Amino acid sequence: IPIYFIFKKVDSNLWAALTSGNQTKIVEAVEKYDNKYGVMIISILQFVQDFSIIIPSAPIHIAAGIVLGKWKGFLVCHLSDLFYNITVFLIYRKRSTTG
């Protein structure tokens, strides 16, 4: 998975925290990012959570609330989730009509 290599290169502690599923470790790993990088990291985490069964959503949402604030964290998680789900739906619909 390319996401694995991105996280390993950017922050191997973040990947270890994600795969452990430990909420406290995930929050600690994401806390050090400022708002600009925090938004990108949370959005990527939401993507990974949507397309895998490795990561539960609660730690990502809690980390988003801590790093970005309650409302901004909610918006980033919600809009990322919405975007990724619509993208998957459109890809599936296109593949099912052409195949």
GROMACS .gro file of N, CA, C and O in nm:
model
  396
    1ILE      N    1   0.085  -0.118   0.000
    1ILE     CA    2   0.000   0.000   0.000
    1ILE      C    3   0.090   0.124   0.000
    1ILE      O    4   0.176   0.136   0.086
    2PRO      N    5   0.066   0.218  -0.091
    2PRO     CA    6   0.146   0.340  -0.093
    2PRO      C    7   0.134   0.423   0.035
    2PRO      O    8   0.228   0.490   0.075
    3ILE      N    9   0.019   0.417   0.101
    3ILE     CA   10  -0.001   0.492   0.225
    3ILE      C   11   0.101   0.447   0.330
    3ILE      O   12   0.154   0.528   0.405
    4TYR      N   13   0.129   0.318   0.333
    4TYR     CA   14   0.226   0.264   0.428
    4TYR      C   15   0.361   0.332   0.409
    4TYR      O   16   0.423   0.377   0.504
    5PHE      N   17   0.406   0.342   0.285
    5PHE     CA   18   0.536   0.402   0.256
    5PHE      C   19   0.537   0.551   0.288
    5PHE      O   20   0.637   0.604   0.334
    6ILE      N   21   0.425   0.618   0.264
    6ILE     CA   22   0.416   0.761   0.297
    6ILE      C   23   0.431   0.781   0.447
    6ILE      O   24   0.510   0.863   0.492
    7PHE      N   25   0.355   0.703   0.525
    7PHE     CA   26   0.361   0.718   0.670
    7PHE      C   27   0.498   0.675   0.725
    7PHE      O   28   0.548   0.736   0.818
    8LYS      N   29   0.555   0.569   0.671
    8LYS     CA   30   0.686   0.525   0.718
    8LYS      C   31   0.792   0.632   0.690
    8LYS      O   32   0.881   0.654   0.770
    9LYS      N   33   0.782   0.698   0.575
    9LYS     CA   34   0.880   0.802   0.540
    9LYS      C   35   0.857   0.929   0.622
    9LYS      O   36   0.951   0.989   0.671
   10VAL      N   37   0.732   0.970   0.635
   10VAL     CA   38   0.700   1.094   0.706
   10VAL      C   39   0.717   1.078   0.856
   10VAL      O   40   0.781   1.158   0.922
   11ASP      N   41   0.657   0.972   0.912
   11ASP     CA   42   0.660   0.954   1.057
   11ASP      C   43   0.633   0.807   1.090
   11ASP      O   44   0.519   0.764   1.091
   12SER      N   45   0.739   0.735   1.117
   12SER     CA   46   0.722   0.593   1.148
   12SER      C   47   0.651   0.571   1.280
   12SER      O   48   0.585   0.469   1.300
   13ASN      N   49   0.660   0.668   1.372
   13ASN     CA   50   0.587   0.655   1.499
   13ASN      C   51   0.437   0.660   1.477
   13ASN      O   52   0.361   0.593   1.547
   14LEU      N   53   0.394   0.739   1.380
   14LEU     CA   54   0.252   0.747   1.348
   14LEU      C   55   0.201   0.614   1.295
   14LEU      O   56   0.095   0.566   1.335
   15TRP      N   57   0.276   0.551   1.208
   15TRP     CA   58   0.235   0.421   1.155
   15TRP      C   59   0.228   0.317   1.266
   15TRP      O   60   0.135   0.239   1.272
   16ALA      N   61   0.325   0.316   1.353
   16ALA     CA   62   0.324   0.221   1.466
   16ALA      C   63   0.203   0.246   1.556
   16ALA      O   64   0.140   0.150   1.602
   17ALA      N   65   0.170   0.372   1.578
   17ALA     CA   66   0.053   0.403   1.660
   17ALA      C   67  -0.075   0.358   1.592
   17ALA      O   68  -0.165   0.303   1.658
   18LEU      N   69  -0.083   0.377   1.462
   18LEU     CA   70  -0.203   0.336   1.388
   18LEU      C   71  -0.224   0.186   1.393
   18LEU      O   72  -0.335   0.138   1.417
   19THR      N   73  -0.120   0.113   1.367
   19THR     CA   74  -0.134  -0.033   1.363
   19THR      C   75  -0.155  -0.093   1.501
   19THR      O   76  -0.210  -0.202   1.511
   20SER      N   77  -0.116  -0.020   1.605
   20SER     CA   78  -0.140  -0.071   1.740
   20SER      C   79  -0.286  -0.055   1.779
   20SER      O   80  -0.336  -0.130   1.862
   21GLY      N   81  -0.354   0.044   1.719
   21GLY     CA   82  -0.493   0.070   1.753
   21GLY      C   83  -0.510   0.139   1.887
   21GLY      O   84  -0.620   0.161   1.933
   22ASN      N   85  -0.398   0.176   1.950
   22ASN     CA   86  -0.402   0.241   2.080
   22ASN      C   87  -0.437   0.388   2.061
   22ASN      O   88  -0.362   0.464   2.001
   23GLN      N   89  -0.551   0.427   2.115
   23GLN     CA   90  -0.603   0.562   2.097
   23GLN      C   91  -0.507   0.667   2.150
   23GLN      O   92  -0.483   0.769   2.086
   24THR      N   93  -0.447   0.644   2.263
   24THR     CA   94  -0.355   0.740   2.323
   24THR      C   95  -0.232   0.761   2.235
   24THR      O   96  -0.188   0.874   2.215
   25LYS      N   97  -0.178   0.652   2.181
   25LYS     CA   98  -0.060   0.664   2.095
   25LYS      C   99  -0.092   0.739   1.966
   25LYS      O  100  -0.010   0.817   1.917
   26ILE      N  101  -0.211   0.716   1.910
   26ILE     CA  102  -0.250   0.785   1.788
   26ILE      C  103  -0.262   0.935   1.814
   26ILE      O  104  -0.211   1.017   1.737
   27VAL      N  105  -0.326   0.970   1.924
   27VAL     CA  106  -0.341   1.112   1.959
   27VAL      C  107  -0.203   1.176   1.979
   27VAL      O  108  -0.176   1.285   1.928
   28GLU      N  109  -0.114   1.109   2.051
   28GLU     CA  110   0.020   1.162   2.074
   28GLU      C  111   0.097   1.178   1.943
   28GLU      O  112   0.172   1.274   1.926
   29ALA      N  113   0.081   1.084   1.850
   29ALA     CA  114   0.153   1.090   1.723
   29ALA      C  115   0.103   1.203   1.635
   29ALA      O  116   0.181   1.266   1.563
   30VAL      N  117  -0.026   1.234   1.641
   30VAL     CA  118  -0.084   1.337   1.556
   30VAL      C  119  -0.072   1.476   1.619
   30VAL      O  120  -0.065   1.576   1.549
   31GLU      N  121  -0.064   1.482   1.751
   31GLU     CA  122  -0.063   1.609   1.824
   31GLU      C  123   0.050   1.703   1.782
   31GLU      O  124   0.035   1.824   1.788
   32LYS      N  125   0.162   1.648   1.740
   32LYS     CA  126   0.278   1.732   1.712
   32LYS      C  127   0.268   1.810   1.582
   32LYS      O  128   0.348   1.898   1.556
   33TYR      N  129   0.166   1.781   1.500
   33TYR     CA  130   0.150   1.851   1.372
   33TYR      C  131   0.069   1.978   1.391
   33TYR      O  132  -0.026   1.981   1.468
   34ASP      N  133   0.107   2.083   1.318
   34ASP     CA  134   0.030   2.206   1.326
   34ASP      C  135  -0.098   2.191   1.243
   34ASP      O  136  -0.124   2.086   1.187
   35ASN      N  137  -0.174   2.296   1.235
   35ASN     CA  138  -0.305   2.288   1.169
   35ASN      C  139  -0.298   2.247   1.023
   35ASN      O  140  -0.376   2.165   0.977
   36LYS      N  141  -0.202   2.303   0.947
   36LYS     CA  142  -0.194   2.272   0.803
   36LYS      C  143  -0.162   2.123   0.782
   36LYS      O  144  -0.231   2.055   0.709
   37TYR      N  145  -0.060   2.077   0.848
   37TYR     CA  146  -0.023   1.935   0.834
   37TYR      C  147  -0.122   1.846   0.909
   37TYR      O  148  -0.146   1.733   0.868
   38GLY      N  149  -0.178   1.896   1.015
   38GLY     CA  150  -0.278   1.821   1.090
   38GLY      C  151  -0.399   1.788   1.004
   38GLY      O  152  -0.450   1.676   1.008
   39VAL      N  153  -0.444   1.884   0.925
   39VAL     CA  154  -0.558   1.861   0.835
   39VAL      C  155  -0.523   1.753   0.734
   39VAL      O  156  -0.602   1.662   0.708
   40MET      N  157  -0.404   1.762   0.676
   40MET     CA  158  -0.363   1.661   0.576
   40MET      C  159  -0.350   1.523   0.639
   40MET      O  160  -0.396   1.424   0.583
   41ILE      N  161  -0.287   1.516   0.755
   41ILE     CA  162  -0.269   1.387   0.823
   41ILE      C  163  -0.403   1.327   0.861
   41ILE      O  164  -0.428   1.207   0.839
   42ILE      N  165  -0.493   1.407   0.917
   42ILE     CA  166  -0.625   1.357   0.956
   42ILE      C  167  -0.701   1.310   0.833
   42ILE      O  168  -0.767   1.205   0.836
   43SER      N  169  -0.694   1.384   0.725
   43SER     CA  170  -0.763   1.344   0.602
   43SER      C  171  -0.708   1.212   0.548
   43SER      O  172  -0.783   1.124   0.508
   44ILE      N  173  -0.577   1.196   0.550
   44ILE     CA  174  -0.516   1.071   0.505
   44ILE      C  175  -0.553   0.957   0.599
   44ILE      O  176  -0.584   0.845   0.554
   45LEU      N  177  -0.554   0.985   0.729
   45LEU     CA  178  -0.595   0.882   0.825
   45LEU      C  179  -0.740   0.840   0.801
   45LEU      O  180  -0.774   0.722   0.812
   46GLN      N  181  -0.824   0.936   0.768
   46GLN     CA  182  -0.964   0.905   0.739
   46GLN      C  183  -0.973   0.816   0.616
   46GLN      O  184  -1.051   0.721   0.612
   47PHE      N  185  -0.890   0.844   0.516
   47PHE     CA  186  -0.885   0.760   0.396
   47PHE      C  187  -0.844   0.617   0.432
   47PHE      O  188  -0.908   0.521   0.390
   48VAL      N  189  -0.738   0.605   0.510
   48VAL     CA  190  -0.689   0.472   0.549
   48VAL      C  191  -0.796   0.400   0.630
   48VAL      O  192  -0.820   0.281   0.611
   49GLN      N  193  -0.862   0.472   0.719
   49GLN     CA  194  -0.967   0.410   0.800
   49GLN      C  195  -1.083   0.363   0.713
   49GLN      O  196  -1.137   0.256   0.735
   50ASP      N  197  -1.120   0.442   0.613
   50ASP     CA  198  -1.232   0.405   0.527
   50ASP      C  199  -1.203   0.280   0.443
   50ASP      O  200  -1.292   0.201   0.417
   51PHE      N  201  -1.079   0.265   0.400
   51PHE     CA  202  -1.046   0.157   0.309
   51PHE      C  203  -0.974   0.040   0.373
   51PHE      O  204  -0.926  -0.048   0.304
   52SER      N  205  -0.967   0.039   0.503
   52SER     CA  206  -0.903  -0.074   0.570
   52SER      C  207  -0.985  -0.114   0.691
   52SER      O  208  -1.075  -0.043   0.732
   53ILE      N  209  -0.952  -0.227   0.746
   53ILE     CA  210  -1.017  -0.269   0.870
   53ILE      C  211  -0.919  -0.264   0.986
   53ILE      O  212  -0.948  -0.310   1.094
   54ILE      N  213  -0.805  -0.202   0.962
   54ILE     CA  214  -0.699  -0.198   1.062
   54ILE      C  215  -0.727  -0.092   1.168
   54ILE      O  216  -0.706  -0.114   1.286
   55ILE      N  217  -0.775   0.023   1.126
   55ILE     CA  218  -0.784   0.138   1.215
   55ILE      C  219  -0.930   0.167   1.250
   55ILE      O  220  -1.013   0.185   1.160
   56PRO      N  221  -0.962   0.177   1.378
   56PRO     CA  222  -1.097   0.219   1.416
   56PRO      C  223  -1.112   0.371   1.397
   56PRO      O  224  -1.014   0.445   1.399
   57SER      N  225  -1.234   0.416   1.377
   57SER     CA  226  -1.254   0.559   1.349
   57SER      C  227  -1.246   0.646   1.474
   57SER      O  228  -1.208   0.763   1.465
   58ALA      N  229  -1.283   0.595   1.589
   58ALA     CA  230  -1.286   0.678   1.711
   58ALA      C  231  -1.153   0.745   1.742
   58ALA      O  232  -1.150   0.866   1.769
   59PRO      N  233  -1.040   0.674   1.740
   59PRO     CA  234  -0.913   0.742   1.769
   59PRO      C  235  -0.879   0.854   1.670
   59PRO      O  236  -0.822   0.956   1.708
   60ILE      N  237  -0.917   0.836   1.545
   60ILE     CA  238  -0.891   0.939   1.445
   60ILE      C  239  -0.975   1.062   1.474
   60ILE      O  240  -0.927   1.175   1.469
   61HIS      N  241  -1.101   1.042   1.509
   61HIS     CA  242  -1.189   1.154   1.538
   61HIS      C  243  -1.145   1.226   1.665
   61HIS      O  244  -1.150   1.349   1.672
   62ILE      N  245  -1.102   1.152   1.764
   62ILE     CA  246  -1.053   1.213   1.888
   62ILE      C  247  -0.925   1.292   1.861
   62ILE      O  248  -0.910   1.405   1.909
   63ALA      N  249  -0.834   1.232   1.785
   63ALA     CA  250  -0.711   1.303   1.750
   63ALA      C  251  -0.741   1.430   1.671
   63ALA      O  252  -0.680   1.535   1.694
   64ALA      N  253  -0.837   1.423   1.580
   64ALA     CA  254  -0.876   1.541   1.503
   64ALA      C  255  -0.929   1.650   1.594
   64ALA      O  256  -0.896   1.768   1.577
   65GLY      N  257  -1.011   1.613   1.691
   65GLY     CA  258  -1.065   1.711   1.784
   65GLY      C  259  -0.957   1.775   1.869
   65GLY      O  260  -0.961   1.896   1.896
   66ILE      N  261  -0.858   1.697   1.910
   66ILE     CA  262  -0.749   1.751   1.992
   66ILE      C  263  -0.657   1.840   1.910
   66ILE      O  264  -0.620   1.948   1.952
   67VAL      N  265  -0.620   1.794   1.791
   67VAL     CA  266  -0.524   1.868   1.709
   67VAL      C  267  -0.586   1.991   1.643
   67VAL      O  268  -0.526   2.098   1.642
   68LEU      N  269  -0.707   1.976   1.591
   68LEU     CA  270  -0.768   2.083   1.512
   68LEU      C  271  -0.877   2.160   1.586
   68LEU      O  272  -0.922   2.262   1.537
   69GLY      N  273  -0.920   2.109   1.697
   69GLY     CA  274  -1.035   2.168   1.766
   69GLY      C  275  -1.160   2.090   1.732
   69GLY      O  276  -1.166   2.019   1.632
   70LYS      N  277  -1.260   2.105   1.816
   70LYS     CA  278  -1.380   2.023   1.804
   70LYS      C  279  -1.449   2.038   1.669
   70LYS      O  280  -1.474   1.939   1.600
   71TRP      N  281  -1.480   2.159   1.628
   71TRP     CA  282  -1.558   2.177   1.505
   71TRP      C  283  -1.475   2.159   1.379
   71TRP      O  284  -1.521   2.100   1.281
   72LYS      N  285  -1.354   2.210   1.380
   72LYS     CA  286  -1.269   2.193   1.261
   72LYS      C  287  -1.233   2.046   1.244
   72LYS      O  288  -1.233   1.994   1.132
   73GLY      N  289  -1.205   1.975   1.353
   73GLY     CA  290  -1.177   1.832   1.346
   73GLY      C  291  -1.295   1.754   1.292
   73GLY      O  292  -1.281   1.664   1.210
   74PHE      N  293  -1.415   1.790   1.340
   74PHE     CA  294  -1.537   1.725   1.290
   74PHE      C  295  -1.552   1.748   1.141
   74PHE      O  296  -1.581   1.654   1.065
   75LEU      N  297  -1.536   1.873   1.098
   75LEU     CA  298  -1.552   1.904   0.955
   75LEU      C  299  -1.451   1.831   0.868
   75LEU      O  300  -1.487   1.778   0.762
   76VAL      N  301  -1.327   1.826   0.911
   76VAL     CA  302  -1.224   1.757   0.832
   76VAL      C  303  -1.258   1.609   0.821
   76VAL      O  304  -1.254   1.551   0.712
   77CYS      N  305  -1.293   1.546   0.933
   77CYS     CA  306  -1.328   1.403   0.930
   77CYS      C  307  -1.452   1.378   0.845
   77CYS      O  308  -1.454   1.287   0.762
   78HIS      N  309  -1.554   1.458   0.865
   78HIS     CA  310  -1.679   1.438   0.794
   78HIS      C  311  -1.663   1.460   0.644
   78HIS      O  312  -1.708   1.378   0.563
   79LEU      N  313  -1.600   1.571   0.606
   79LEU     CA  314  -1.584   1.601   0.464
   79LEU      C  315  -1.490   1.502   0.395
   79LEU      O  316  -1.514   1.463   0.280
   80SER      N  317  -1.385   1.460   0.464
   80SER     CA  318  -1.295   1.359   0.407
   80SER      C  319  -1.370   1.228   0.386
   80SER      O  320  -1.360   1.165   0.281
   81ASP      N  321  -1.445   1.187   0.487
   81ASP     CA  322  -1.522   1.064   0.478
   81ASP      C  323  -1.623   1.071   0.364
   81ASP      O  324  -1.637   0.978   0.285
   82LEU      N  325  -1.692   1.183   0.354
   82LEU     CA  326  -1.790   1.203   0.247
   82LEU      C  327  -1.722   1.197   0.110
   82LEU      O  328  -1.769   1.127   0.019
   83PHE      N  329  -1.610   1.266   0.095
   83PHE     CA  330  -1.538   1.267  -0.032
   83PHE      C  331  -1.493   1.127  -0.072
   83PHE      O  332  -1.512   1.083  -0.186
   84TYR      N  333  -1.433   1.053   0.022
   84TYR     CA  334  -1.383   0.920  -0.009
   84TYR      C  335  -1.496   0.822  -0.040
   84TYR      O  336  -1.484   0.740  -0.130
   85ASN      N  337  -1.607   0.832   0.030
   85ASN     CA  338  -1.719   0.743   0.003
   85ASN      C  339  -1.783   0.773  -0.132
   85ASN      O  340  -1.820   0.681  -0.205
   86ILE      N  341  -1.796   0.900  -0.168
   86ILE     CA  342  -1.849   0.936  -0.300
   86ILE      C  343  -1.755   0.887  -0.409
   86ILE      O  344  -1.799   0.834  -0.511
   87THR      N  345  -1.625   0.903  -0.388
   87THR     CA  346  -1.527   0.857  -0.486
   87THR      C  347  -1.537   0.706  -0.508
   87THR      O  348  -1.540   0.660  -0.623
   88VAL      N  349  -1.547   0.630  -0.401
   88VAL     CA  350  -1.560   0.485  -0.414
   88VAL      C  351  -1.689   0.449  -0.486
   88VAL      O  352  -1.692   0.363  -0.574
   89PHE      N  353  -1.797   0.517  -0.451
   89PHE     CA  354  -1.925   0.491  -0.517
   89PHE      C  355  -1.916   0.517  -0.667
   89PHE      O  356  -1.961   0.436  -0.748
   90LEU      N  357  -1.857   0.630  -0.707
   90LEU     CA  358  -1.847   0.663  -0.849
   90LEU      C  359  -1.757   0.566  -0.924
   90LEU      O  360  -1.787   0.527  -1.037
   91ILE      N  361  -1.647   0.526  -0.862
   91ILE     CA  362  -1.559   0.428  -0.926
   91ILE      C  363  -1.631   0.295  -0.944
   91ILE      O  364  -1.627   0.235  -1.051
   92TYR      N  365  -1.701   0.251  -0.840
   92TYR     CA  366  -1.774   0.124  -0.849
   92TYR      C  367  -1.884   0.131  -0.954
   92TYR      O  368  -1.902   0.039  -1.032
   93ARG      N  369  -1.958   0.242  -0.955
   93ARG     CA  370  -2.067   0.258  -1.051
   93ARG      C  371  -2.013   0.257  -1.194
   93ARG      O  372  -2.069   0.192  -1.283
   94LYS      N  373  -1.901   0.325  -1.217
   94LYS     CA  374  -1.843   0.329  -1.351
   94LYS      C  375  -1.794   0.190  -1.393
   94LYS      O  376  -1.817   0.146  -1.505
   95ARG      N  377  -1.732   0.118  -1.299
   95ARG     CA  378  -1.682  -0.017  -1.331
   95ARG      C  379  -1.796  -0.114  -1.354
   95ARG      O  380  -1.786  -0.204  -1.436
   96SER      N  381  -1.905  -0.100  -1.281
   96SER     CA  382  -2.015  -0.195  -1.294
   96SER      C  383  -2.095  -0.170  -1.423
   96SER      O  384  -2.156  -0.262  -1.476
   97THR      N  385  -2.097  -0.047  -1.475
   97THR     CA  386  -2.170  -0.020  -1.599
   97THR      C  387  -2.087  -0.049  -1.723
   97THR      O  388  -2.142  -0.076  -1.828
   98THR      N  389  -1.954  -0.044  -1.709
   98THR     CA  390  -1.870  -0.070  -1.827
   98THR      C  391  -1.833  -0.217  -1.840
   98THR      O  392  -1.786  -0.260  -1.943
   99GLY      N  393  -1.846  -0.293  -1.733
   99GLY     CA  394  -1.802  -0.432  -1.733
   99GLY      C  395  -1.911  -0.522  -1.762
   99GLY      O  396  -1.945  -0.612  -1.815
   0.00000   0.00000   0.00000
